[in-house]
């Protein structure tokens, strides 16, 4: 059964933790109504005011063949071999990409390690449409696990803006809504829509021809190379 995403009101967005106290992706709302998501920092410390992305796409965990699975089953077994660490995709998702089951998404509860082997994936929710050997799945990391600076050449999806310079391998709040200070590539006029830059790591730009992923709207004019006020609409 699906449950609601936890919402925590009155958070202190300056908090960092070495042990998580909330579910990844939990929504946090500051006293002034800015919106945040609880995230795990990757192997590199964050830079305050930089745009962030999800962990890099794992292409070797896509288009996986599976064994048949009946309605109500709580596991999916791949027949394609792959290499993963134990629970690497915990709280991530299985997306069924080829029918039967096309379009269904299941949250991953756990899985063992595998070294060029098949994998048994345990789910939170039961299979809704039976899978067959014709079905194919993608395994997708939780977007808020191991977040990194948005690279000049994107390898994931925008998930938020670093509110503080959180250390590597910690847990913190990343901003997804409301006024944020964000690095800008190129001069931007007040009211302009801004996008994730494909030229400067961690930055946004107002030219959709050389960008990807809408991020928000400029609250003020912003000079190139500076941080400026962006009203985020990532969430």
Coordinates of C-alpha atoms in Angstrom, one line a residue:
X1 CA 0.0 0.0 0.0
X2 CA 1.3 3.5 -0.9
X3 CA 1.9 5.9 2.0
X4 CA 2.3 9.6 2.0
X5 CA 5.7 11.3 1.7
X6 CA 6.7 12.5 5.2
X7 CA 6.4 16.3 5.6
X8 CA 8.4 18.0 8.4
X9 CA 7.4 21.6 9.2
X10 CA 9.7 24.2 10.8
X11 CA 12.9 22.5 9.8
X12 CA 16.4 24.0 10.3
X13 CA 17.8 23.7 6.7
X14 CA 21.3 24.3 8.1
X15 CA 21.3 20.9 9.8
X16 CA 23.6 18.0 8.7
X17 CA 23.7 14.5 10.1
X18 CA 26.0 11.5 9.7
X19 CA 23.1 9.1 10.6
X20 CA 19.8 9.8 8.8
X21 CA 16.8 10.9 10.9
X22 CA 14.3 11.1 8.0
X23 CA 13.4 9.0 5.0
X24 CA 15.3 10.2 1.8
X25 CA 13.1 12.5 -0.2
X26 CA 11.1 13.6 2.9
X27 CA 9.6 17.1 2.3
X28 CA 10.8 19.8 4.7
X29 CA 9.2 23.3 5.0
X30 CA 11.1 26.1 6.7
X31 CA 9.3 28.6 8.9
X32 CA 9.2 31.0 6.0
X33 CA 7.6 28.4 3.7
X34 CA 10.7 27.6 1.5
X35 CA 10.6 23.9 0.5
X36 CA 13.3 21.3 0.9
X37 CA 14.0 17.6 0.4
X38 CA 16.0 15.4 2.7
X39 CA 19.0 14.0 0.8
X40 CA 22.2 12.0 1.1
X41 CA 25.4 13.8 -0.1
X42 CA 27.6 11.8 -2.4
X43 CA 31.4 11.4 -2.3
X44 CA 32.1 15.1 -2.8
X45 CA 31.1 18.0 -0.4
X46 CA 28.4 20.3 -1.7
X47 CA 28.9 23.9 -2.7
X48 CA 26.3 26.3 -1.3
X49 CA 24.2 27.8 -4.1
X50 CA 25.1 25.1 -6.6
X51 CA 22.4 23.2 -8.6
X52 CA 22.5 19.5 -7.7
X53 CA 21.6 16.4 -9.6
X54 CA 20.7 12.8 -8.7
X55 CA 23.4 10.1 -8.8
X56 CA 24.7 9.4 -12.3
X57 CA 22.6 7.2 -14.4
X58 CA 23.3 3.5 -14.0
X59 CA 23.0 2.3 -17.6
X60 CA 24.0 -1.3 -16.7
X61 CA 20.9 -1.6 -14.6
X62 CA 18.5 -0.9 -17.4
X63 CA 16.6 -3.1 -19.8
X64 CA 17.0 -6.1 -17.5
X65 CA 15.2 -9.4 -18.4
X66 CA 13.3 -11.0 -15.5
X67 CA 11.8 -14.3 -14.4
X68 CA 8.0 -14.6 -14.4
X69 CA 6.4 -13.0 -11.3
X70 CA 2.8 -13.4 -10.3
X71 CA 0.3 -10.8 -9.1
X72 CA 0.9 -10.3 -5.4
X73 CA 4.6 -11.3 -5.4
X74 CA 6.9 -9.1 -3.4
X75 CA 10.1 -10.0 -5.3
X76 CA 11.4 -9.7 -8.8
X77 CA 14.3 -11.8 -10.0
X78 CA 16.5 -10.6 -12.9
X79 CA 17.7 -13.1 -15.4
X80 CA 20.1 -10.5 -16.9
X81 CA 23.3 -10.6 -14.9
X82 CA 24.6 -7.4 -13.3
X83 CA 27.0 -6.1 -10.6
X84 CA 25.6 -4.1 -7.6
X85 CA 26.5 -3.6 -4.0
X86 CA 24.1 -4.7 -1.3
X87 CA 21.1 -2.4 -1.1
X88 CA 22.7 0.0 -3.7
X89 CA 19.1 0.7 -5.0
X90 CA 17.4 0.7 -1.6
X91 CA 14.4 3.0 -1.6
X92 CA 14.9 3.4 -5.4
X93 CA 12.5 2.1 -8.0
X94 CA 11.9 -0.7 -10.5
X95 CA 10.3 0.7 -13.6
X96 CA 8.7 -1.8 -16.0
X97 CA 9.7 -0.7 -19.5
X98 CA 8.4 -3.5 -21.7
X99 CA 5.0 -5.3 -21.4
X100 CA 3.6 -7.2 -19.6
X101 CA 3.5 -4.8 -16.7
X102 CA 4.5 -1.8 -18.9
X103 CA 4.2 1.5 -16.9
X104 CA 4.2 0.0 -13.4
X105 CA 6.7 1.4 -10.9
X106 CA 7.6 -0.4 -7.6
X107 CA 9.7 0.9 -4.7
X108 CA 12.7 -1.2 -3.8
X109 CA 13.0 -2.4 -0.2
X110 CA 16.2 -4.3 -0.4
X111 CA 18.5 -6.6 -2.5
X112 CA 21.7 -8.5 -1.9
X113 CA 25.0 -7.8 -3.6
X114 CA 25.7 -9.3 -7.0
X115 CA 28.8 -9.7 -9.1
X116 CA 27.9 -10.4 -12.7
X117 CA 25.0 -12.4 -11.4
X118 CA 21.3 -12.4 -11.3
X119 CA 19.5 -10.5 -8.5
X120 CA 16.5 -10.9 -6.3
X121 CA 14.8 -7.5 -5.7
X122 CA 12.5 -7.3 -2.7
X123 CA 9.7 -4.7 -3.1
X124 CA 7.6 -2.7 -0.6
X125 CA 4.4 -3.2 -2.7
X126 CA 3.1 -6.3 -4.4
X127 CA 3.2 -6.9 -8.1
X128 CA 0.0 -5.5 -9.7
X129 CA 0.4 -6.9 -13.2
X130 CA 2.1 -10.3 -13.7
X131 CA 5.5 -10.2 -15.3
X132 CA 6.7 -12.7 -17.8
X133 CA 10.1 -13.4 -19.4
X134 CA 9.1 -10.9 -22.1
X135 CA 9.0 -8.1 -19.5
X136 CA 11.9 -5.7 -19.0
X137 CA 12.8 -3.5 -16.1
X138 CA 15.0 -0.6 -15.2
X139 CA 16.4 -0.2 -11.7
X140 CA 16.6 3.5 -10.7
X141 CA 18.4 5.0 -7.7
X142 CA 16.4 7.1 -5.3
X143 CA 16.9 10.6 -6.7
X144 CA 17.9 12.0 -3.3
X145 CA 20.6 9.3 -2.6
X146 CA 24.2 10.4 -3.2
X147 CA 23.3 13.7 -4.8
X148 CA 26.1 15.5 -6.6
X149 CA 26.9 18.9 -8.1
X150 CA 25.1 19.4 -11.5
X151 CA 27.8 18.6 -14.1
X152 CA 28.4 20.6 -17.2
X153 CA 27.3 17.4 -19.1
X154 CA 24.3 16.1 -17.3
X155 CA 24.2 12.4 -16.1
X156 CA 21.1 12.6 -14.0
X157 CA 18.1 14.9 -13.3
X158 CA 18.1 18.2 -11.3
X159 CA 16.9 17.6 -7.7
X160 CA 17.6 20.8 -5.8
X161 CA 20.1 23.5 -4.8
X162 CA 22.7 23.1 -2.1
X163 CA 21.6 25.2 0.8
X164 CA 24.8 24.8 2.7
X165 CA 28.3 23.4 2.0
X166 CA 27.4 20.0 3.5
X167 CA 30.3 17.5 3.8
X168 CA 30.5 14.3 1.7
X169 CA 28.6 11.3 2.9
X170 CA 26.3 13.3 5.2
X171 CA 22.6 13.9 5.2
X172 CA 21.1 17.3 4.8
X173 CA 18.3 19.4 3.3
X174 CA 18.5 20.5 -0.3
X175 CA 16.2 23.3 -1.5
X176 CA 13.5 22.6 -4.1
X177 CA 11.1 25.5 -3.8
X178 CA 11.0 29.2 -2.9
X179 CA 13.7 31.9 -3.1
X180 CA 17.2 30.4 -3.3
X181 CA 20.7 31.8 -4.1
X182 CA 21.8 30.0 -7.3
X183 CA 25.0 30.2 -9.4
X184 CA 24.2 31.9 -12.8
X185 CA 25.8 31.4 -16.2
X186 CA 25.3 34.4 -18.4
X187 CA 23.5 37.6 -17.4
X188 CA 19.8 37.0 -16.5
X189 CA 16.9 39.5 -16.4
X190 CA 14.3 39.6 -13.7
X191 CA 11.4 37.3 -14.5
X192 CA 13.4 35.1 -16.9
X193 CA 12.8 31.3 -16.7
X194 CA 16.1 29.6 -15.9
X195 CA 17.3 26.1 -16.7
X196 CA 20.1 23.7 -15.7
X197 CA 23.2 24.8 -17.6
X198 CA 25.0 22.5 -20.0
X199 CA 28.1 24.8 -19.9
X200 CA 28.9 25.5 -16.3
X201 CA 28.8 22.9 -13.5
X202 CA 26.4 23.8 -10.7
X203 CA 24.8 26.7 -12.6
X204 CA 21.6 27.8 -14.2
X205 CA 21.1 29.7 -17.4
X206 CA 18.1 31.5 -19.1
X207 CA 18.8 30.2 -22.6
X208 CA 16.8 26.9 -23.1
X209 CA 18.8 26.2 -26.4
X210 CA 21.9 25.4 -24.4
X211 CA 20.3 24.0 -21.2
X212 CA 18.1 21.2 -19.9
X213 CA 15.6 21.0 -17.2
X214 CA 13.5 24.0 -16.0
X215 CA 14.6 25.1 -12.5
X216 CA 12.7 28.3 -11.7
X217 CA 12.4 32.0 -12.3
X218 CA 14.8 34.9 -11.6
X219 CA 13.5 37.1 -8.8
X220 CA 16.1 39.9 -9.7
X221 CA 18.5 40.6 -12.5
X222 CA 21.7 38.5 -12.1
X223 CA 25.2 39.1 -13.4
X224 CA 27.1 36.3 -15.1
X225 CA 29.2 34.2 -12.7
X226 CA 27.4 35.5 -9.6
X227 CA 24.8 33.9 -7.4
X228 CA 21.3 35.5 -7.5
X229 CA 17.8 35.0 -6.3
X230 CA 15.9 32.3 -8.1
X231 CA 12.4 31.3 -7.2
X232 CA 12.8 27.5 -7.4
X233 CA 10.0 25.3 -8.9
X234 CA 11.7 21.9 -8.8
X235 CA 9.0 20.4 -6.6

